[in-house]
Amino acid sequence: MIILRLFFSLFIAWLLGYLIVYLFDPQKKIPWFEGAALSFLLGQGVLTLLLFLLLFLPVANRSIVLTGLILVFFGAKLFFDKNKVWVKSSFQFNKKGLSLFLVLLLFVSLTLKVSYSFIETCSKPEYSWDASANWTEAGRNYFHADKFSNKGVIGEMKKSVTSYPRALSLMHYWIFSWLGEDNDQWSKIIFPLDLLCLLIIFYYALKPSRGGLGALAFTYLLCSAPLFLYHSTIGYADLTKTVYFSVGIIYFYRWLQTKQKNYFWFFGLCLALTTWVKLEGKMLFAIGFALLLSYLWLGYRASLRAKLFYVGQYISLFLIIGLPWQLFSLFNHLPDPQTKLSLSLSLFFEFHQKMYDLMFMEGSWGLFWVIFVAGLLFFFKRQLTGENRYLFLATILFYGNLLFIYLFFPSAVAEMMATFNRVLLPFYPVAVFNLGVILPVFESKSGVKI
Amino acid sequence: MKLKPLFGLVGVILLAVFLIIINLPEASLDFTFSENIGMWQTLVGSKFALEKDSVKFTKGNQQLQIVIPEMNIEADYYDVCVIEGVWPISFDQGSLLFLSPFNKQFDYKFRYIFETGQADRQNQCYIDLTTHGAWQSIVKALLIIPAADAKEVSLKRLKLVRANPWTKLKARWSSFIRYYDPLLGTCFSMASPVFMGKSFNGLVVPMLWGLLIICGLIIIVGQLIKINQRVIKFVAGLILFVVIITFGLLDLRNNIFYLKAISRNISLYWGKPIAERRGIVVGDPEFIDFMQFCDDNIPLETRLFNQVPVDIPGIPANYLSAVQYCANLRPRFYDNRSWGEEDSYYIFYKPREQGSWKISQEQSVVSDYLELKPTEKMQQEIILWRSSKYLSEVVVWLDEGISNPENIELLLLGSDRKTIAGRAKYLKRTGKQAIFLFSPNKNFKKGKKVFLQLKNLGQVPIKIGTVYGDQYKEGSLILHDEKKYSDLSFRLIYQPKDLKLFKRFSQEAFILLDEETQ
């Protein structure tokens, strides 16, 4: 029974996401599987935002009210929708010889990794530091506050800090509401689901240029970093933030590649959602903004008005998604670290030395970063061609983001061991995607294309 | 030239070499538990029973440990240890400790960790003894901790082997693919796997850099003096091959790790109620039961004061206290945040000092040290948890070295930062903690905002421990009339007379009620 309830709570989130994807992609140009994956990601983010806004209305049984609204909208969509056929997803591979063998090998290994993520996550309750003491605990408190506390969920929410917007806690709360109990062992399933959605979107983004086998190989590469996979099992916000950021950047690239407006919206929505997951997301949103501006300035040939229109749309997404939490924390004087920026250039070398150790030597993903650096060096001409140069710019901007964090905050370098890998995490899928687009496609005489 | 016969010949030679290697003779020292009763010992409370060809050990109240005292092994001669037995939980973690010429007592620094294999089958656990530098000369005794989670284990034999290359390879491969449960710190950084006693990345990454530099040089030289493209392609292909092999090896290891993790999760967690799973994963089931007890007994809409110490042995610092405390209780008012008229309860778990009800108010994490120059003073804003008349000790953290606590003047000031409520006199230093005895001369009631002032009366700077402020902060730290981002790391110890026992869960776990708020 609990599984059915869980499934229903996730299905409603997915349904909301489906409506959003449909809103921005009425022609259903993206493949069904990709649309389904994106639906869950957007649904999860927007659902929690709606839940947050609903807290300010005198409404009881918020979960049921929200579910009702979503079902009504979905019914209306079914009634009025004249374009019911979604682009069919295809898993077409060369079904012969080595190609088929490689597909099977990659698929089985990928299934193992994803299965590990689901089983590791849902076998045990929340145990890790921030996940227990922050994200899940708050979700649990909202669930109980609904029943017991006279100050309600809003009262509990005022115990938060500014830097931790409540998207994830509200998602736990949403699932608990449907489960009827605060079962964090099951509510954690959102993290492997986020991972799965990222993998599907990643695969479909690379498929047009690399073919099915090549896209699968790079999806496999994405899943091969143990730290990244592990983060999909522990309930930290960093994984969700990473998924939104990397999906956003992938859609930015797809937008430039295809010039389809729907990709612009998905790019903007995903990056705006990073600010609703964690306040650090504002830096990631700013990276997206810088990428947008650079494209509009360098690559987009249109009137200034058309360019400003894009800028306005991008910013308005932040105002809708990110601003409510900022206002809530401002009006309720939520604790905010009194951070004083002070540039410490003396830490420049120490930062890079530690960065090298943490990226290449001490962690479990050193081998990937060597391959990434080699890819950048040996294929720099391809990197600086066409849309690829914006991915290079994203790399530079992300590096700038690291420099900003570690050179402007006095404590950050001392605490690098505990923070650096998590700060780097959002860039990892982007780096794998970057490799996927710049490495030349290998095609053998026997038809193996990778 | 036809290549197929050549490949066949190479294959046959490799197979022959392989067969020779695995059949090379090796010497071993066998210690069978069932045949050597009396030659090994267990801790008091543990039980054992003879089975067919093995001994079944059952854990008592303490950890299951088996000591083999009179081994006197020629350590240089043996390079692999094999422990054979049956474990009920998949991929549990065992330890083998040894008494070398460098340690007189068993010590975790002198140990090997091994993985116990799949549940309910006869497993052979391989340990590469050469990976520990102290395994040399004469090893007098061994201590086996056969499992971390399993309550019973059947051990058949322990075998020390002067191994042939094949057995050595098996031992090295076992350590490379060894499963371990994720630790709390794994979310920060996941260590590279160990290969031949060294970090895999440490071995491979420098080699890859070297290869890439060679490749880059060949490409550059190839541009300058026209080298045959086939040479460049061959070198690039060779490097790519090395990268794929290395990556494949690492990924194979990771996939085996994931399979083991799945098997362990099924074996350890599945089929158990969520509370029991929580106890296992937290590492202290009693704590989880106690939190449930607190949640059931303490009324809602009350204020809780966390008295769970941050340094419980066997648990990572502040894990139970800061992480698992609130996460296991329904929402109430915590600590000093937004004081009201609610009843106050103090939750004690494994208190530092037995038989006394000392209340500890602390933010004891130290993330940095702030320099206090001669004649300078710093003031930390604090909200008193109890009346200041009950305050008995003040602890601050000092950087070891030149910082002399006797040069610190420590005062408790009122909210005007002038009225002196009492002063603390230096008592002693324990590691980095400087302990001061407090003498009140004016009483401030609980919930009152006060300032703890530290002034450097000496001639040299003193480095005082601080913590970067966030949600745990008690108030602001003021230095030079300016609020700092960090806060003072401190502990205030009260000895209140107005608390009574509310409920007792066990000797070491109980709840106190503040009578003043009744």
Short mmCIF file of C-alpha atoms in Angstrom, two decimals, chain B residues 247-483:
data_model
loop_
_atom_site.label_atom_id
_atom_site.label_comp_id
_atom_site.label_asym_id
_atom_site.label_seq_id
_atom_site.Cartn_x
_atom_site.Cartn_y
_atom_site.Cartn_z
CA PHE B 247 39.25 3.21 -16.81
CA GLY B 248 37.80 -0.25 -17.48
CA LEU B 249 39.67 -1.73 -14.52
CA LEU B 250 38.45 1.02 -12.22
CA ASP B 251 34.91 0.76 -13.50
CA LEU B 252 34.93 -3.02 -13.13
CA ARG B 253 35.92 -2.50 -9.52
CA ASN B 254 33.13 0.03 -9.07
CA ASN B 255 30.56 -2.31 -10.57
CA ILE B 256 31.65 -5.13 -8.26
CA PHE B 257 31.38 -2.65 -5.40
CA TYR B 258 27.81 -1.80 -6.41
CA LEU B 259 26.86 -5.47 -6.64
CA LYS B 260 28.23 -5.99 -3.15
CA ALA B 261 26.38 -2.93 -1.88
CA ILE B 262 23.12 -4.30 -3.25
CA SER B 263 23.77 -7.69 -1.68
CA ARG B 264 24.68 -6.09 1.67
CA ASN B 265 21.63 -3.85 1.72
CA ILE B 266 19.37 -6.79 1.09
CA SER B 267 21.13 -8.85 3.73
CA LEU B 268 21.36 -6.13 6.41
CA TYR B 269 18.28 -3.96 5.99
CA TRP B 270 15.51 -5.65 4.08
CA GLY B 271 12.61 -7.07 6.04
CA LYS B 272 13.31 -4.96 9.12
CA PRO B 273 11.11 -2.16 10.49
CA ILE B 274 12.27 1.36 9.73
CA ALA B 275 13.23 2.10 13.36
CA GLU B 276 15.57 -0.88 13.41
CA ARG B 277 17.08 0.16 10.08
CA ARG B 278 17.62 3.64 11.47
CA GLY B 279 19.45 2.19 14.47
CA ILE B 280 21.72 0.13 12.22
CA VAL B 281 22.55 2.95 9.86
CA VAL B 282 23.19 5.45 12.65
CA GLY B 283 25.41 2.95 14.44
CA ASP B 284 23.71 3.31 17.84
CA PRO B 285 20.30 1.59 18.00
CA GLU B 286 19.94 2.55 21.66
CA PHE B 287 20.04 6.22 20.76
CA ILE B 288 17.25 5.82 18.25
CA ASP B 289 15.14 3.94 20.84
CA PHE B 290 15.85 6.67 23.37
CA MET B 291 14.79 9.39 20.95
CA GLN B 292 11.54 7.50 20.40
CA PHE B 293 11.13 7.32 24.18
CA CYS B 294 11.65 11.08 24.42
CA ASP B 295 9.24 11.77 21.61
CA ASP B 296 6.57 9.61 23.20
CA ASN B 297 6.96 11.06 26.69
CA ILE B 298 7.74 14.74 26.33
CA PRO B 299 4.63 16.78 25.55
CA LEU B 300 4.50 18.76 22.35
CA GLU B 301 4.76 22.57 22.46
CA THR B 302 7.61 22.35 24.95
CA ARG B 303 11.22 23.43 24.80
CA LEU B 304 13.99 20.87 24.55
CA PHE B 305 17.61 21.30 25.51
CA ASN B 306 20.01 18.97 23.83
CA GLN B 307 22.49 17.48 26.31
CA VAL B 308 23.77 14.74 24.04
CA PRO B 309 27.57 15.10 24.06
CA VAL B 310 29.38 15.60 20.80
CA ASP B 311 32.13 13.15 21.62
CA ILE B 312 30.44 9.79 22.17
CA PRO B 313 33.04 7.05 21.59
CA GLY B 314 32.61 5.16 18.32
CA ILE B 315 30.38 7.78 16.77
CA PRO B 316 31.73 10.54 14.52
CA ALA B 317 31.95 13.89 16.25
CA ASN B 318 28.59 15.55 16.81
CA TYR B 319 26.72 12.96 14.74
CA LEU B 320 24.14 11.94 17.31
CA SER B 321 24.10 15.26 19.06
CA ALA B 322 23.75 17.61 16.14
CA VAL B 323 22.46 15.48 13.30
CA GLN B 324 20.33 12.68 14.63
CA TYR B 325 18.88 14.53 17.60
CA CYS B 326 16.22 16.77 16.10
CA ALA B 327 15.77 14.48 13.12
CA ASN B 328 14.25 11.87 15.42
CA LEU B 329 11.85 14.08 17.33
CA ARG B 330 8.66 15.77 16.33
CA PRO B 331 9.01 19.54 16.14
CA ARG B 332 9.27 21.38 19.40
CA PHE B 333 11.15 24.46 20.49
CA TYR B 334 14.84 23.86 20.58
CA ASP B 335 17.43 25.37 22.82
CA ASN B 336 17.47 29.12 23.06
CA ARG B 337 15.67 30.06 19.87
CA SER B 338 12.78 32.46 20.48
CA TRP B 339 12.30 32.10 24.23
CA GLY B 340 8.78 31.69 25.54
CA GLU B 341 6.89 30.34 28.53
CA GLU B 342 7.02 26.69 27.51
CA ASP B 343 8.06 23.92 29.86
CA SER B 344 11.73 23.06 29.42
CA TYR B 345 13.15 19.55 29.22
CA TYR B 346 16.78 18.51 29.15
CA ILE B 347 17.68 15.37 27.26
CA PHE B 348 20.76 13.52 28.53
CA TYR B 349 22.45 10.65 26.74
CA LYS B 350 25.71 9.04 27.87
CA PRO B 351 26.70 12.12 29.87
CA ARG B 352 30.37 12.93 30.27
CA GLU B 353 30.25 12.76 34.02
CA GLN B 354 28.21 10.16 35.82
CA GLY B 355 26.05 11.04 38.79
CA SER B 356 25.80 14.76 38.18
CA TRP B 357 23.36 16.89 36.30
CA LYS B 358 25.57 19.39 34.69
CA ILE B 359 24.02 21.37 31.91
CA SER B 360 26.33 22.07 29.06
CA GLN B 361 25.67 25.01 26.77
CA GLU B 362 28.08 24.88 23.93
CA GLN B 363 29.06 25.66 20.42
CA SER B 364 32.19 23.65 20.55
CA VAL B 365 33.07 23.16 16.92
CA VAL B 366 36.33 24.99 16.15
CA SER B 367 36.83 25.95 12.54
CA ASP B 368 39.46 28.65 12.92
CA TYR B 369 41.46 30.68 15.44
CA LEU B 370 41.11 34.38 15.88
CA GLU B 371 44.12 36.35 17.07
CA LEU B 372 43.62 38.47 20.15
CA LYS B 373 46.47 40.93 20.41
CA PRO B 374 47.79 42.26 23.77
CA THR B 375 45.22 44.48 25.56
CA GLU B 376 42.57 43.57 22.99
CA LYS B 377 39.21 42.17 24.05
CA MET B 378 36.49 40.21 22.31
CA GLN B 379 32.89 39.88 23.41
CA GLN B 380 30.61 36.98 22.54
CA GLU B 381 26.88 37.52 22.83
CA ILE B 382 25.19 34.62 24.65
CA ILE B 383 21.71 33.83 25.83
CA LEU B 384 21.88 32.14 29.21
CA TRP B 385 20.30 28.71 29.39
CA ARG B 386 20.16 28.83 33.16
CA SER B 387 20.54 31.61 35.71
CA SER B 388 24.11 32.82 35.85
CA LYS B 389 24.30 31.93 39.56
CA TYR B 390 24.41 28.26 38.48
CA LEU B 391 27.29 28.83 36.06
CA SER B 392 30.33 26.90 37.27
CA GLU B 393 32.77 26.55 34.39
CA VAL B 394 33.65 28.28 31.17
CA VAL B 395 35.68 26.50 28.51
CA VAL B 396 37.30 28.13 25.49
CA TRP B 397 39.58 26.64 22.83
CA LEU B 398 43.11 27.93 22.37
CA ASP B 399 45.62 27.22 19.68
CA GLU B 400 48.42 25.10 21.07
CA GLY B 401 51.78 26.83 21.15
CA ILE B 402 52.30 30.29 22.46
CA SER B 403 48.73 30.97 23.63
CA ASN B 404 48.89 31.23 27.40
CA PRO B 405 45.46 30.95 29.06
CA GLU B 406 46.75 32.55 32.26
CA ASN B 407 46.91 35.83 30.41
CA ILE B 408 43.20 35.77 29.64
CA GLU B 409 40.80 37.84 31.71
CA LEU B 410 37.37 36.26 31.36
CA LEU B 411 34.27 38.21 32.44
CA LEU B 412 30.54 37.77 32.12
CA LEU B 413 28.94 41.10 31.26
CA GLY B 414 25.35 42.24 31.12
CA SER B 415 23.60 43.26 27.92
CA ASP B 416 25.01 46.80 28.30
CA ARG B 417 28.47 45.19 27.95
CA LYS B 418 29.56 47.02 31.14
CA THR B 419 27.86 45.45 34.18
CA ILE B 420 30.03 42.61 35.46
CA ALA B 421 28.02 39.55 36.47
CA GLY B 422 31.03 37.50 37.42
CA ARG B 423 34.54 36.55 36.48
CA ALA B 424 36.21 33.26 35.66
CA LYS B 425 39.59 32.20 36.91
CA TYR B 426 41.88 29.95 34.91
CA LEU B 427 41.90 26.41 36.26
CA LYS B 428 43.64 24.05 33.82
CA ARG B 429 44.20 23.16 30.24
CA THR B 430 43.15 19.88 28.58
CA GLY B 431 44.55 19.72 25.08
CA LYS B 432 43.26 22.81 23.34
CA GLN B 433 40.55 23.39 25.91
CA ALA B 434 41.24 26.00 28.57
CA ILE B 435 38.98 25.56 31.58
CA PHE B 436 38.03 28.52 33.79
CA LEU B 437 36.17 28.41 37.12
CA PHE B 438 33.38 30.93 37.30
CA SER B 439 32.45 33.00 40.36
CA PRO B 440 29.21 34.96 40.07
CA ASN B 441 28.73 38.30 41.79
CA LYS B 442 25.42 39.23 40.22
CA ASN B 443 22.63 36.99 39.00
CA PHE B 444 21.15 37.17 35.51
CA LYS B 445 18.12 35.02 34.88
CA LYS B 446 17.92 32.39 32.20
CA GLY B 447 17.03 33.63 28.74
CA LYS B 448 18.88 36.87 29.41
CA LYS B 449 21.27 38.16 26.79
CA VAL B 450 24.78 38.55 28.21
CA PHE B 451 28.32 38.86 26.90
CA LEU B 452 31.32 36.69 27.54
CA GLN B 453 34.37 38.94 27.40
CA LEU B 454 37.91 37.70 26.85
CA LYS B 455 40.77 40.14 27.23
CA ASN B 456 44.42 39.48 26.54
CA LEU B 457 46.44 40.76 29.50
CA GLY B 458 49.72 39.33 28.24
CA GLN B 459 52.45 40.62 25.96
CA VAL B 460 51.96 38.18 23.09
CA PRO B 461 48.90 37.46 20.95
CA ILE B 462 46.56 34.63 21.90
CA LYS B 463 44.79 32.54 19.29
CA ILE B 464 41.25 31.73 20.36
CA GLY B 465 39.06 29.09 18.71
CA THR B 466 36.09 30.30 16.71
CA VAL B 467 33.40 28.72 14.62
CA TYR B 468 31.99 30.09 11.40
CA GLY B 469 28.52 31.23 12.25
CA ASP B 470 25.36 29.91 10.70
CA GLN B 471 22.16 28.56 12.17
CA TYR B 472 23.81 27.31 15.35
CA LYS B 473 25.10 30.68 16.42
CA GLU B 474 24.17 32.00 19.82
CA GLY B 475 24.79 35.62 19.03
CA SER B 476 27.42 37.87 17.56
CA LEU B 477 31.10 38.04 18.31
CA ILE B 478 32.33 41.60 18.68
CA LEU B 479 35.94 42.60 18.18
CA HIS B 480 36.97 46.25 17.88
CA ASP B 481 33.29 47.18 18.17
CA GLU B 482 32.67 45.31 14.95
CA LYS B 483 30.56 42.18 14.52
#
